[in-house]
PDB file of C-alpha atoms in Angstrom:
ATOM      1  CA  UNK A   1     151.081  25.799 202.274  1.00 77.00           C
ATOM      2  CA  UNK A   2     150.343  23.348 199.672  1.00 85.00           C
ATOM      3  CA  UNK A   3     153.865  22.515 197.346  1.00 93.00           C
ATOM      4  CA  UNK A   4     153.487  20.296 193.441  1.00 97.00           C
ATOM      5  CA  UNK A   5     156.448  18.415 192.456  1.00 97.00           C
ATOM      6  CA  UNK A   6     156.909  17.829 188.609  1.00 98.00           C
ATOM      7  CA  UNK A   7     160.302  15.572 188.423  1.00 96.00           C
ATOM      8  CA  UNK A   8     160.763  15.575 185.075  1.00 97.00           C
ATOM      9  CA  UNK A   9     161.242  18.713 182.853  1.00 96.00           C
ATOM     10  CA  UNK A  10     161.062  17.287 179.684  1.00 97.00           C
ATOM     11  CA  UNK A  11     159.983  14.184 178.418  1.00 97.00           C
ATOM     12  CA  UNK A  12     159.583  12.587 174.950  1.00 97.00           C
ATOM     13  CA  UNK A  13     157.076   9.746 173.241  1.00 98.00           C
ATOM     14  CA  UNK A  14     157.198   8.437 169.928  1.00 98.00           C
ATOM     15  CA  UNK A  15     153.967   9.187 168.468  1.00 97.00           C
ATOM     16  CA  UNK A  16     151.254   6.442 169.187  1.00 97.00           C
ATOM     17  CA  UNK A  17     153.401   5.345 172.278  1.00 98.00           C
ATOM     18  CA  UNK A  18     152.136   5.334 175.780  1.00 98.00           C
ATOM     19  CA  UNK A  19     153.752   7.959 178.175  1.00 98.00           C
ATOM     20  CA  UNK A  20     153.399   8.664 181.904  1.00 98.00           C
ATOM     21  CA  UNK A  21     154.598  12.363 183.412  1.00 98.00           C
ATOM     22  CA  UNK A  22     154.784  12.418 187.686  1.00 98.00           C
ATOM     23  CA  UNK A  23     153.353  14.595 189.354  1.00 98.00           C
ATOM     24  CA  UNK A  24     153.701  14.985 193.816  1.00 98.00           C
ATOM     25  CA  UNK A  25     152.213  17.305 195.953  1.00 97.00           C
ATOM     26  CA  UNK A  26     151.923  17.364 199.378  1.00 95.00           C
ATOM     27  CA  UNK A  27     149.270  18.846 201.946  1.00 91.00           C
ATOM     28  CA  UNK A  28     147.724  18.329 205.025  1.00 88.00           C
ATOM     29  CA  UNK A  29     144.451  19.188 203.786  1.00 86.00           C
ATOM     30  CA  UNK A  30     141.920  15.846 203.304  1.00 84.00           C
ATOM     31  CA  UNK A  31     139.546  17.529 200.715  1.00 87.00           C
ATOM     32  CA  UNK A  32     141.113  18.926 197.456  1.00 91.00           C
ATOM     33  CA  UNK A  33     141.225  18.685 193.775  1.00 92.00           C
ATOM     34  CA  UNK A  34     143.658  17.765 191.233  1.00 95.00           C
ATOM     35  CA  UNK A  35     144.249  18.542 188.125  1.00 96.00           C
ATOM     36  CA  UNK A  36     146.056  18.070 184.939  1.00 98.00           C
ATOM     37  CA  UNK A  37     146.392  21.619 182.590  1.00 97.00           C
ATOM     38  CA  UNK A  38     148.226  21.077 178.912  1.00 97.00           C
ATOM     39  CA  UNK A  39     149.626  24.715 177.907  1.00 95.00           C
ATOM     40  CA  UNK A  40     150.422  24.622 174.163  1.00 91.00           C
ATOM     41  CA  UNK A  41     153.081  26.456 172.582  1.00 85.00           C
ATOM     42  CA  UNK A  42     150.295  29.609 171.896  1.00 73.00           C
ATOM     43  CA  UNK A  43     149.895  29.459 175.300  1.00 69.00           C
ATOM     44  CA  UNK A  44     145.933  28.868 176.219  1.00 89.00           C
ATOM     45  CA  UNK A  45     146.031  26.441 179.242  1.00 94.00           C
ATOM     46  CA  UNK A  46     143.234  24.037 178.761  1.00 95.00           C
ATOM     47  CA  UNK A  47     142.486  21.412 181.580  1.00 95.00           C
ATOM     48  CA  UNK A  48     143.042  17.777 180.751  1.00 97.00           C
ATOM     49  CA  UNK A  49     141.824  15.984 183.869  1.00 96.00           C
ATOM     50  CA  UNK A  50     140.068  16.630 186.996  1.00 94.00           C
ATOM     51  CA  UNK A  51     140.246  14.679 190.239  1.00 94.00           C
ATOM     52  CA  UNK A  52     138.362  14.554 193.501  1.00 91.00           C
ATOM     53  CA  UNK A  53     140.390  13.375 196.733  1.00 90.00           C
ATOM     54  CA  UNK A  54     137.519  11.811 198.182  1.00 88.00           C
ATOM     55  CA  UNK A  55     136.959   9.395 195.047  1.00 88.00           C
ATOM     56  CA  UNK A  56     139.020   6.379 194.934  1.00 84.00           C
ATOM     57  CA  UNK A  57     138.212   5.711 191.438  1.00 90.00           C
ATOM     58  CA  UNK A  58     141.221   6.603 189.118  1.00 93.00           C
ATOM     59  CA  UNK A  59     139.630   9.646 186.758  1.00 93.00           C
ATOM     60  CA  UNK A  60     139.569   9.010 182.985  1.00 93.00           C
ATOM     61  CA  UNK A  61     139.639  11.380 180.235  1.00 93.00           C
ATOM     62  CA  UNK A  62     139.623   9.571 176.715  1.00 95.00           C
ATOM     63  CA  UNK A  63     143.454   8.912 176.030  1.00 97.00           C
ATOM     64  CA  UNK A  64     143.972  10.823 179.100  1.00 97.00           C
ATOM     65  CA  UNK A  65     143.908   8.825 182.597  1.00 97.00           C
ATOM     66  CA  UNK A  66     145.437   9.709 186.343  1.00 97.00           C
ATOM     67  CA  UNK A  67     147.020   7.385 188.951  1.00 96.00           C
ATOM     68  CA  UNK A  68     146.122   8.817 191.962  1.00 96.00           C
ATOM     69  CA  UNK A  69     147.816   7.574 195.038  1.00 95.00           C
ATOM     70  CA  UNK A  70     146.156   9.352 197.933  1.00 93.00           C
ATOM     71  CA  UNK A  71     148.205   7.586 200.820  1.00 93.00           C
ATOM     72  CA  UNK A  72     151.606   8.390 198.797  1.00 95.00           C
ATOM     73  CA  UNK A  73     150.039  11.822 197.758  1.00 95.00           C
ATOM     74  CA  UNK A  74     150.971  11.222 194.336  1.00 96.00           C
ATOM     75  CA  UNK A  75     149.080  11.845 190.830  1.00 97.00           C
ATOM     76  CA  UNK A  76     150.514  10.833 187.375  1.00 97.00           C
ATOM     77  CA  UNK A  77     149.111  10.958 184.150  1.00 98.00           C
ATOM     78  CA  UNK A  78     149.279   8.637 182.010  1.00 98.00           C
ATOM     79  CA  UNK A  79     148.636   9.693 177.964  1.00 98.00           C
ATOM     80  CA  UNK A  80     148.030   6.609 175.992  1.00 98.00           C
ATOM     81  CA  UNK A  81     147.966   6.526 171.930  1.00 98.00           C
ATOM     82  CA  UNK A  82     150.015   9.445 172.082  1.00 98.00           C
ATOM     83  CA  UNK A  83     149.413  12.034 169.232  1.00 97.00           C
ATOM     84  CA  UNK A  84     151.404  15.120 167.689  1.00 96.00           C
ATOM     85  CA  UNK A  85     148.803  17.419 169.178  1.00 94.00           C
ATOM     86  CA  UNK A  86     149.763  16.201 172.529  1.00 96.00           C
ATOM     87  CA  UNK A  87     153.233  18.375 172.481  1.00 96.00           C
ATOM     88  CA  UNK A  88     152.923  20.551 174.676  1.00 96.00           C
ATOM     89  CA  UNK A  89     153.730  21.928 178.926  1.00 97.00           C
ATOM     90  CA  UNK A  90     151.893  19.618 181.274  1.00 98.00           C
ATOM     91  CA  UNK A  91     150.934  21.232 184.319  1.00 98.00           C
ATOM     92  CA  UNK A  92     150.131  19.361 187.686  1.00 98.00           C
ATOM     93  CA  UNK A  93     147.522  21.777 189.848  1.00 97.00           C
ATOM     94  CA  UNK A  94     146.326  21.601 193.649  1.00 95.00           C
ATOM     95  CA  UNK A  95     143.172  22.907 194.685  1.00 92.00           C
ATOM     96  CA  UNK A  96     142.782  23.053 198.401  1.00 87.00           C
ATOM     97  CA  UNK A  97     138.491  22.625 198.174  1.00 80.00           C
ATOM     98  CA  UNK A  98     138.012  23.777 201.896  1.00 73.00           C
ATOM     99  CA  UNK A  99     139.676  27.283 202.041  1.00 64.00           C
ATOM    100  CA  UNK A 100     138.260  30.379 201.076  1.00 65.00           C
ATOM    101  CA  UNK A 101     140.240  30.630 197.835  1.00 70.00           C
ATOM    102  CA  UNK A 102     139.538  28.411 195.103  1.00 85.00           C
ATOM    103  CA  UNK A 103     143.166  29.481 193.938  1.00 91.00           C
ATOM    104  CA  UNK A 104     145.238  26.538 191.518  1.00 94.00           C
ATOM    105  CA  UNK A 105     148.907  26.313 193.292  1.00 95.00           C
ATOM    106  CA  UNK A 106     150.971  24.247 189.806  1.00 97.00           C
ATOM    107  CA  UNK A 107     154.306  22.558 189.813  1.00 97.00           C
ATOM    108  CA  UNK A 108     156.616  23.514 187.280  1.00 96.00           C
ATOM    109  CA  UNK A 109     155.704  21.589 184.535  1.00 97.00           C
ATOM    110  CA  UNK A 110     156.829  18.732 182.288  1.00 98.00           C
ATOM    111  CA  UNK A 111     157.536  19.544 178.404  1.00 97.00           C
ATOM    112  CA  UNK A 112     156.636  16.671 176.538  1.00 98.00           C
ATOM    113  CA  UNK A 113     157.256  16.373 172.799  1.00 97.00           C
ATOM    114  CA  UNK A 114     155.700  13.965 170.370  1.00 97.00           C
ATOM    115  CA  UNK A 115     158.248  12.277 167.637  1.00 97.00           C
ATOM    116  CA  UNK A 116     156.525  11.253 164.570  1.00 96.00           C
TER     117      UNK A 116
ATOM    118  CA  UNK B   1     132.870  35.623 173.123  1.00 54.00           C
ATOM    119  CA  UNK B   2     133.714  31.899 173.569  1.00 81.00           C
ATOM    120  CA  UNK B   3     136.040  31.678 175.870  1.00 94.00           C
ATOM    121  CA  UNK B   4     138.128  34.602 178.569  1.00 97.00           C
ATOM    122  CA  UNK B   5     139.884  36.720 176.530  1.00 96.00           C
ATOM    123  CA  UNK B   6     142.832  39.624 177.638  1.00 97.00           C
ATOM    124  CA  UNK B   7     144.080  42.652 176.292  1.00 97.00           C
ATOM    125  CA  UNK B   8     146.902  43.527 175.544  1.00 97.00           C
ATOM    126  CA  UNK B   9     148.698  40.515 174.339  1.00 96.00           C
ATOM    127  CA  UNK B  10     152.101  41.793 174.277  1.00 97.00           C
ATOM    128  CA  UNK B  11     153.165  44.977 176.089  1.00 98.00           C
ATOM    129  CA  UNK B  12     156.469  46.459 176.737  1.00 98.00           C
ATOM    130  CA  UNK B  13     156.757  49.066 179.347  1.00 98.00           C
ATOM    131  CA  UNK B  14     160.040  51.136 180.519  1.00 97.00           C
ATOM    132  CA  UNK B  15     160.962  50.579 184.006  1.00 97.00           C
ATOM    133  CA  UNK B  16     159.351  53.005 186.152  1.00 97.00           C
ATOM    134  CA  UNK B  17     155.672  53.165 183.927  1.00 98.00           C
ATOM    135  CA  UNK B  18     152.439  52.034 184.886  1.00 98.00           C
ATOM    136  CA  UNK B  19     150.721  49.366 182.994  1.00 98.00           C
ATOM    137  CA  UNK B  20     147.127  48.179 183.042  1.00 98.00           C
ATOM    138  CA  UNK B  21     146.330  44.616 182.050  1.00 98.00           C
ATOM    139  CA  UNK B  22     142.619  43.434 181.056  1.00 98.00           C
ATOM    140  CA  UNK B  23     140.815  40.198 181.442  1.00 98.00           C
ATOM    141  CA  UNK B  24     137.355  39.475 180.413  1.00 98.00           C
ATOM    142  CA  UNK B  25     136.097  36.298 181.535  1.00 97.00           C
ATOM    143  CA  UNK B  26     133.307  33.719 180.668  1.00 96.00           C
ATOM    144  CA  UNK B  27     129.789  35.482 180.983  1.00 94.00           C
ATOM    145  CA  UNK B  28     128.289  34.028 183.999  1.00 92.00           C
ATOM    146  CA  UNK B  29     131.533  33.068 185.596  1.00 94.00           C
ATOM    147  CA  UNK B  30     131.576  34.275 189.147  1.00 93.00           C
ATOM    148  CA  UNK B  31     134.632  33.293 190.139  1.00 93.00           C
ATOM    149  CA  UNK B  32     138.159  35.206 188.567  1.00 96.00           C
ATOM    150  CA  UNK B  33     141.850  34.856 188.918  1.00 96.00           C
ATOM    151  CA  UNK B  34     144.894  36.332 187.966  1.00 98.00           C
ATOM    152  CA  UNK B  35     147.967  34.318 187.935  1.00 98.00           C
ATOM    153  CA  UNK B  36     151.649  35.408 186.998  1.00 98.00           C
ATOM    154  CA  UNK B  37     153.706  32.885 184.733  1.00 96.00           C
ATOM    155  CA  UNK B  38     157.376  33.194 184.709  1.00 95.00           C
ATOM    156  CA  UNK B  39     159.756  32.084 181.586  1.00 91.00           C
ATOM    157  CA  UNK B  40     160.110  28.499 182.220  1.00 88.00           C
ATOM    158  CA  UNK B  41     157.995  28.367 185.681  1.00 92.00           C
ATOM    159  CA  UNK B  42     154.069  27.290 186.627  1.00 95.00           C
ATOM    160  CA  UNK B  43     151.414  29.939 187.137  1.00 96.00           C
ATOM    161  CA  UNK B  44     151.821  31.660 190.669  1.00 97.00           C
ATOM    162  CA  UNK B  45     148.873  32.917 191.923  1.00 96.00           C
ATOM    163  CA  UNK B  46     147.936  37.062 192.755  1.00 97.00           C
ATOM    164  CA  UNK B  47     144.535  37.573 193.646  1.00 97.00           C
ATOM    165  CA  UNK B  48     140.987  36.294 193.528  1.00 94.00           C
ATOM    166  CA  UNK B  49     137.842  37.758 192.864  1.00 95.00           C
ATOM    167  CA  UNK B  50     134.191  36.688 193.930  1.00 92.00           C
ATOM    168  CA  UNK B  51     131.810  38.555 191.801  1.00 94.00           C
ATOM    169  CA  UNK B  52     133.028  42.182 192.796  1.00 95.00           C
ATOM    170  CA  UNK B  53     134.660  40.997 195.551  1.00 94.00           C
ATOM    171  CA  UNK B  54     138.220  40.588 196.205  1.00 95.00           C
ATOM    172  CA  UNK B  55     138.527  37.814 198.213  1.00 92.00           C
ATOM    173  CA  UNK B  56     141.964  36.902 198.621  1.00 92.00           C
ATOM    174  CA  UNK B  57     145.207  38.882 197.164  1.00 94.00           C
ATOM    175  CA  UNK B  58     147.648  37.184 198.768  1.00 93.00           C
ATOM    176  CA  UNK B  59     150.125  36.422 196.167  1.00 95.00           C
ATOM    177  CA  UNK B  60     150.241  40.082 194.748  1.00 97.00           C
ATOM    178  CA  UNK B  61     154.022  40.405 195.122  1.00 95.00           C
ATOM    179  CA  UNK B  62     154.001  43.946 196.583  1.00 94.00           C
ATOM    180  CA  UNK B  63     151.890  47.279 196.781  1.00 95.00           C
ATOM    181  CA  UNK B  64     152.860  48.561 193.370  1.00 97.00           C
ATOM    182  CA  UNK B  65     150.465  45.454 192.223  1.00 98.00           C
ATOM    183  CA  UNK B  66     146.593  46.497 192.252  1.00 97.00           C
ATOM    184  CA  UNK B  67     143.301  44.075 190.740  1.00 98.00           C
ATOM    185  CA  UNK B  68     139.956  45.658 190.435  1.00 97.00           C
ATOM    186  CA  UNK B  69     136.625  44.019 189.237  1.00 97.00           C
ATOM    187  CA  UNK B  70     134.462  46.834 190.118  1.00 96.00           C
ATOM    188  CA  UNK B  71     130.916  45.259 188.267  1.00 94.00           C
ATOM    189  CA  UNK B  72     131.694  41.603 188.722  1.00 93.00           C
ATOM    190  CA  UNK B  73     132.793  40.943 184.703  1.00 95.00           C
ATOM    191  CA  UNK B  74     135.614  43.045 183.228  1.00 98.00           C
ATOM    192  CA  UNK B  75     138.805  43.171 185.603  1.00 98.00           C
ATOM    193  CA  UNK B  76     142.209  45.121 185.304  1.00 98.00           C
ATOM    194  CA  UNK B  77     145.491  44.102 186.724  1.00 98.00           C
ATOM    195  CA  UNK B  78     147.453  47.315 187.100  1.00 98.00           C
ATOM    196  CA  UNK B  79     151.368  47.480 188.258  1.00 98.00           C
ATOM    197  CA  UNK B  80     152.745  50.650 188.983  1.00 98.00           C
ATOM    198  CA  UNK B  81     156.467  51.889 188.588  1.00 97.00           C
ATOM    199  CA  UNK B  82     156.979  48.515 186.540  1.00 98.00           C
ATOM    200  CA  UNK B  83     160.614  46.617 187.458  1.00 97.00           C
ATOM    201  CA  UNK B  84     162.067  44.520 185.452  1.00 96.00           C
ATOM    202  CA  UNK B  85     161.267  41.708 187.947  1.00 96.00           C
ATOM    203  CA  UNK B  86     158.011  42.037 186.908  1.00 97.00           C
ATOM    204  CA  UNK B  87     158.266  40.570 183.321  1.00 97.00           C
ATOM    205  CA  UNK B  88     156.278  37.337 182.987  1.00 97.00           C
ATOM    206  CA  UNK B  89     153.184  36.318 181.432  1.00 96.00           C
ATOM    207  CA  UNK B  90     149.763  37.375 183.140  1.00 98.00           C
ATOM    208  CA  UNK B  91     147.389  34.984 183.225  1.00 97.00           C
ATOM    209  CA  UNK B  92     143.462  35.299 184.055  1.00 98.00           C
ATOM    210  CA  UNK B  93     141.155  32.456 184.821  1.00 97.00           C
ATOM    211  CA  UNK B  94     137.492  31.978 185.294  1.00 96.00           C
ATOM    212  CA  UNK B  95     135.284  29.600 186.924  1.00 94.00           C
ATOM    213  CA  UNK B  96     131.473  29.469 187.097  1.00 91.00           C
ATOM    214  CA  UNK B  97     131.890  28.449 190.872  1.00 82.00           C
ATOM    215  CA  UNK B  98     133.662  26.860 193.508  1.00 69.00           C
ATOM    216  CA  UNK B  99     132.982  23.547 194.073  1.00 67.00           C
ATOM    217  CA  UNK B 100     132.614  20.407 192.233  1.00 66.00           C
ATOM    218  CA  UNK B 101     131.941  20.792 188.700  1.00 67.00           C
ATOM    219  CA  UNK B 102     131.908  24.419 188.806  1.00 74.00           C
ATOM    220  CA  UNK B 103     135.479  24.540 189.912  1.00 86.00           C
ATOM    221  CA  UNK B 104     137.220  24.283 186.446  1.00 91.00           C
ATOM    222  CA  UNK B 105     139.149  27.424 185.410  1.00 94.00           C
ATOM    223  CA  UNK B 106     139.193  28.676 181.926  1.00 95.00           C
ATOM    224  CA  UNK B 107     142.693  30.531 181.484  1.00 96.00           C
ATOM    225  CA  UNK B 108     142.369  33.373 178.708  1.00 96.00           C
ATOM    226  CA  UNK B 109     145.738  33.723 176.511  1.00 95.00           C
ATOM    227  CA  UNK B 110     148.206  35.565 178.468  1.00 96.00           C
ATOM    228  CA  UNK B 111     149.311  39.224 178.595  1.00 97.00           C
ATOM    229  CA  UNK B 112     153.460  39.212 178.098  1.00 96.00           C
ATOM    230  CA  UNK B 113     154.990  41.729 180.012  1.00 98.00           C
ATOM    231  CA  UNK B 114     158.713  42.930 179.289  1.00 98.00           C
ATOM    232  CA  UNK B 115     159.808  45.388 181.542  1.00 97.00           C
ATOM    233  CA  UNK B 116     163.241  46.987 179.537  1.00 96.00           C
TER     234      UNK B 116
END
Protein backbone atom coordinates (compact mmCIF):
# COMPACT_ATOMS: atom_id res chain seq x y z
CA UNK A 1 0.00 0.00 0.00
CA UNK A 2 1.05 3.34 -1.05
CA UNK A 3 1.61 5.88 2.38
CA UNK A 4 2.02 10.33 1.80
CA UNK A 5 3.93 12.04 4.39
CA UNK A 6 3.06 15.82 4.96
CA UNK A 7 5.71 16.95 7.85
CA UNK A 8 4.51 20.04 8.50
CA UNK A 9 0.92 20.87 9.71
CA UNK A 10 0.94 24.34 9.45
CA UNK A 11 3.02 26.69 7.86
CA UNK A 12 3.03 30.50 7.36
CA UNK A 13 4.42 33.12 4.45
CA UNK A 14 4.34 36.69 4.51
CA UNK A 15 2.44 37.67 1.58
CA UNK A 16 4.63 38.02 -1.65
CA UNK A 17 7.25 35.65 0.05
CA UNK A 18 8.36 32.40 -1.40
CA UNK A 19 7.26 29.21 0.55
CA UNK A 20 8.00 25.49 0.13
CA UNK A 21 5.50 22.69 1.93
CA UNK A 22 7.14 18.74 1.87
CA UNK A 23 5.54 16.32 0.80
CA UNK A 24 6.98 12.07 0.95
CA UNK A 25 5.42 9.16 -0.18
CA UNK A 26 6.64 5.98 -0.66
CA UNK A 27 5.76 2.98 -3.11
CA UNK A 28 7.10 0.31 -4.91
CA UNK A 29 5.18 1.05 -7.87
CA UNK A 30 7.49 2.74 -10.98
CA UNK A 31 4.49 4.41 -12.82
CA UNK A 32 2.29 6.90 -10.82
CA UNK A 33 1.10 10.38 -10.54
CA UNK A 34 1.44 13.13 -8.18
CA UNK A 35 -0.34 15.70 -7.27
CA UNK A 36 -0.78 18.86 -5.40
CA UNK A 37 -4.81 19.64 -4.24
CA UNK A 38 -5.38 23.28 -2.33
CA UNK A 39 -8.75 22.81 -0.19
CA UNK A 40 -9.96 26.31 0.80
CA UNK A 41 -11.68 27.11 3.85
CA UNK A 42 -15.35 26.44 1.78
CA UNK A 43 -13.97 23.36 1.16
CA UNK A 44 -13.89 22.66 -2.89
CA UNK A 45 -10.52 20.83 -3.45
CA UNK A 46 -9.11 22.15 -6.63
CA UNK A 47 -5.81 20.56 -8.04
CA UNK A 48 -2.75 22.76 -8.16
CA UNK A 49 -0.18 20.57 -9.89
CA UNK A 50 0.09 17.40 -11.67
CA UNK A 51 3.14 15.18 -12.07
CA UNK A 52 4.13 12.19 -14.13
CA UNK A 53 6.85 9.72 -12.57
CA UNK A 54 8.24 8.93 -15.77
CA UNK A 55 9.08 12.75 -16.61
CA UNK A 56 12.17 14.08 -15.17
CA UNK A 57 11.25 17.54 -15.89
CA UNK A 58 10.17 19.39 -12.63
CA UNK A 59 6.19 20.34 -13.45
CA UNK A 60 5.29 24.06 -13.41
CA UNK A 61 2.11 25.66 -12.71
CA UNK A 62 2.37 29.61 -12.87
CA UNK A 63 3.48 30.58 -9.21
CA UNK A 64 3.05 27.02 -8.51
CA UNK A 65 6.19 24.58 -9.17
CA UNK A 66 7.15 20.82 -7.73
CA UNK A 67 10.58 19.37 -6.79
CA UNK A 68 10.27 16.02 -7.57
CA UNK A 69 12.92 13.71 -6.33
CA UNK A 70 12.11 10.32 -7.78
CA UNK A 71 15.23 8.40 -6.29
CA UNK A 72 14.42 10.02 -2.69
CA UNK A 73 10.61 9.60 -3.49
CA UNK A 74 10.01 13.00 -2.49
CA UNK A 75 7.71 15.94 -4.01
CA UNK A 76 7.58 19.55 -2.60
CA UNK A 77 5.93 22.44 -3.76
CA UNK A 78 7.22 25.32 -3.92
CA UNK A 79 4.58 28.61 -4.10
CA UNK A 80 6.46 31.62 -5.18
CA UNK A 81 4.95 35.39 -5.02
CA UNK A 82 2.80 34.15 -2.45
CA UNK A 83 -0.75 35.75 -2.36
CA UNK A 84 -3.72 36.00 0.28
CA UNK A 85 -5.74 33.68 -1.90
CA UNK A 86 -3.15 31.09 -1.40
CA UNK A 87 -4.42 30.36 2.42
CA UNK A 88 -5.59 27.49 2.42
CA UNK A 89 -5.02 23.06 3.22
CA UNK A 90 -2.41 21.76 0.83
CA UNK A 91 -2.87 18.30 0.03
CA UNK A 92 -0.05 15.92 -1.32
CA UNK A 93 -1.92 12.93 -3.53
CA UNK A 94 -0.53 9.47 -4.96
CA UNK A 95 -1.95 7.94 -7.86
CA UNK A 96 -0.72 4.45 -8.43
CA UNK A 97 -1.29 4.73 -12.70
CA UNK A 98 -0.99 0.85 -13.17
CA UNK A 99 -3.74 -0.62 -10.86
CA UNK A 100 -7.19 -0.97 -11.58
CA UNK A 101 -8.27 1.95 -9.40
CA UNK A 102 -7.47 5.32 -10.36
CA UNK A 103 -8.15 6.05 -6.53
CA UNK A 104 -6.02 9.48 -4.94
CA UNK A 105 -4.38 8.01 -1.49
CA UNK A 106 -3.45 12.08 0.33
CA UNK A 107 -1.25 12.81 3.26
CA UNK A 108 -2.62 14.81 5.86
CA UNK A 109 -2.14 18.07 4.76
CA UNK A 110 -0.21 21.28 5.43
CA UNK A 111 -2.30 24.55 6.51
CA UNK A 112 -0.62 27.37 5.18
CA UNK A 113 -1.68 30.94 5.95
CA UNK A 114 -0.77 34.09 4.10
CA UNK A 115 0.21 37.32 6.43
CA UNK A 116 -0.41 40.50 4.72
CA UNK B 1 -23.82 22.57 -14.17
CA UNK B 2 -20.13 23.64 -14.10
CA UNK B 3 -18.57 21.66 -12.00
CA UNK B 4 -19.73 18.08 -9.55
CA UNK B 5 -22.07 19.17 -7.29
CA UNK B 6 -23.65 17.08 -3.90
CA UNK B 7 -26.64 17.16 -2.01
CA UNK B 8 -27.14 17.57 0.97
CA UNK B 9 -24.53 19.90 2.21
CA UNK B 10 -25.01 19.53 5.79
CA UNK B 11 -26.96 16.64 7.35
CA UNK B 12 -27.37 15.54 10.84
CA UNK B 13 -28.64 12.12 11.47
CA UNK B 14 -29.39 10.31 15.02
CA UNK B 15 -27.35 7.34 15.61
CA UNK B 16 -29.03 4.38 14.38
CA UNK B 17 -30.78 6.28 10.94
CA UNK B 18 -30.05 5.77 7.50
CA UNK B 19 -28.73 8.52 5.41
CA UNK B 20 -28.38 8.86 1.65
CA UNK B 21 -25.72 11.14 0.24
CA UNK B 22 -25.79 12.44 -3.57
CA UNK B 23 -23.10 13.31 -5.99
CA UNK B 24 -23.55 14.46 -9.46
CA UNK B 25 -20.52 14.64 -11.38
CA UNK B 26 -19.10 16.39 -14.56
CA UNK B 27 -21.28 15.33 -17.68
CA UNK B 28 -19.11 13.09 -19.61
CA UNK B 29 -16.97 12.07 -16.72
CA UNK B 30 -16.67 8.33 -16.65
CA UNK B 31 -14.78 7.87 -13.91
CA UNK B 32 -16.39 8.65 -9.99
CA UNK B 33 -15.19 8.54 -6.47
CA UNK B 34 -16.27 8.91 -3.14
CA UNK B 35 -13.84 9.79 -0.53
CA UNK B 36 -14.44 10.31 3.35
CA UNK B 37 -12.63 13.43 5.00
CA UNK B 38 -12.17 13.41 8.65
CA UNK B 39 -11.90 16.77 10.95
CA UNK B 40 -8.36 17.60 10.56
CA UNK B 41 -7.33 14.42 8.26
CA UNK B 42 -6.79 13.88 4.15
CA UNK B 43 -9.51 12.32 2.04
CA UNK B 44 -9.61 8.40 2.56
CA UNK B 45 -10.86 6.69 -0.15
CA UNK B 46 -14.45 4.28 -0.31
CA UNK B 47 -15.26 3.19 -3.59
CA UNK B 48 -14.88 3.72 -7.31
CA UNK B 49 -17.09 3.69 -10.06
CA UNK B 50 -16.46 3.04 -13.91
CA UNK B 51 -19.45 4.22 -15.74
CA UNK B 52 -22.07 1.91 -13.90
CA UNK B 53 -19.61 -0.12 -12.70
CA UNK B 54 -18.26 -0.49 -9.33
CA UNK B 55 -14.93 -1.24 -9.69
CA UNK B 56 -13.25 -1.18 -6.53
CA UNK B 57 -14.94 -0.55 -2.88
CA UNK B 58 -12.29 -1.30 -0.92
CA UNK B 59 -12.11 1.44 1.51
CA UNK B 60 -15.93 1.32 2.42
CA UNK B 61 -15.31 0.93 6.16
CA UNK B 62 -17.93 -1.80 6.75
CA UNK B 63 -21.28 -3.33 5.32
CA UNK B 64 -23.55 -0.67 6.73
CA UNK B 65 -21.69 1.55 3.84
CA UNK B 66 -23.41 1.03 0.25
CA UNK B 67 -22.48 3.29 -3.35
CA UNK B 68 -24.71 2.88 -6.30
CA UNK B 69 -24.37 4.55 -9.81
CA UNK B 70 -27.00 2.59 -11.43
CA UNK B 71 -27.02 4.83 -15.10
CA UNK B 72 -23.40 5.86 -15.08
CA UNK B 73 -24.14 9.84 -13.89
CA UNK B 74 -26.03 10.43 -10.63
CA UNK B 75 -24.57 8.27 -7.62
CA UNK B 76 -25.75 7.86 -3.89
CA UNK B 77 -23.62 7.03 -0.96
CA UNK B 78 -25.96 5.47 1.56
CA UNK B 79 -24.87 4.42 5.36
CA UNK B 80 -27.16 2.55 7.28
CA UNK B 81 -27.67 2.51 11.19
CA UNK B 82 -25.32 5.73 11.16
CA UNK B 83 -22.52 5.70 14.29
CA UNK B 84 -21.11 8.40 15.42
CA UNK B 85 -17.78 7.19 13.94
CA UNK B 86 -19.14 7.94 10.88
CA UNK B 87 -19.16 11.82 11.05
CA UNK B 88 -16.79 13.35 8.49
CA UNK B 89 -17.10 15.11 5.36
CA UNK B 90 -18.09 13.05 2.11
CA UNK B 91 -16.39 13.85 -0.68
CA UNK B 92 -17.15 12.88 -4.51
CA UNK B 93 -14.76 13.23 -7.38
CA UNK B 94 -14.89 12.90 -11.08
CA UNK B 95 -12.57 12.29 -13.81
CA UNK B 96 -13.16 12.09 -17.57
CA UNK B 97 -10.70 9.03 -17.59
CA UNK B 98 -7.89 7.26 -16.32
CA UNK B 99 -4.83 8.02 -17.67
CA UNK B 100 -2.79 10.93 -18.53
CA UNK B 101 -4.64 14.02 -18.91
CA UNK B 102 -7.87 12.50 -18.24
CA UNK B 103 -6.83 11.52 -14.78
CA UNK B 104 -7.58 14.85 -12.92
CA UNK B 105 -10.42 14.62 -10.36
CA UNK B 106 -12.88 17.33 -9.86
CA UNK B 107 -14.01 17.09 -6.05
CA UNK B 108 -17.71 18.53 -5.64
CA UNK B 109 -18.19 20.49 -2.15
CA UNK B 110 -18.58 18.02 0.51
CA UNK B 111 -21.60 16.50 2.30
CA UNK B 112 -20.94 17.05 6.39
CA UNK B 113 -22.15 14.34 8.27
CA UNK B 114 -22.75 14.62 12.19
CA UNK B 115 -23.87 11.61 13.61
CA UNK B 116 -25.38 12.91 17.40
Amino acid sequence: AQTVTQSQPEMSVQEAETVTLSCTYDTSESNYYLFWYKQPPSRQMILVIRQEAYKQQNATENRFSVNFQKAAKSFSLKISDSQLGDTAMYFCAFMDSGAGSYQLTFGKGTKLSVIP
Amino acid sequence: GAGVSQSPRYKVAKRGQDVALRCDPISGHVSLFWYQQALGQGPEFLTYFQNEAQLDKSGLPSDRFFAERPEGSVSTLKIQRTQQEDSAVYLCASSLGRTGDNNEQFFGPGTRLTVL
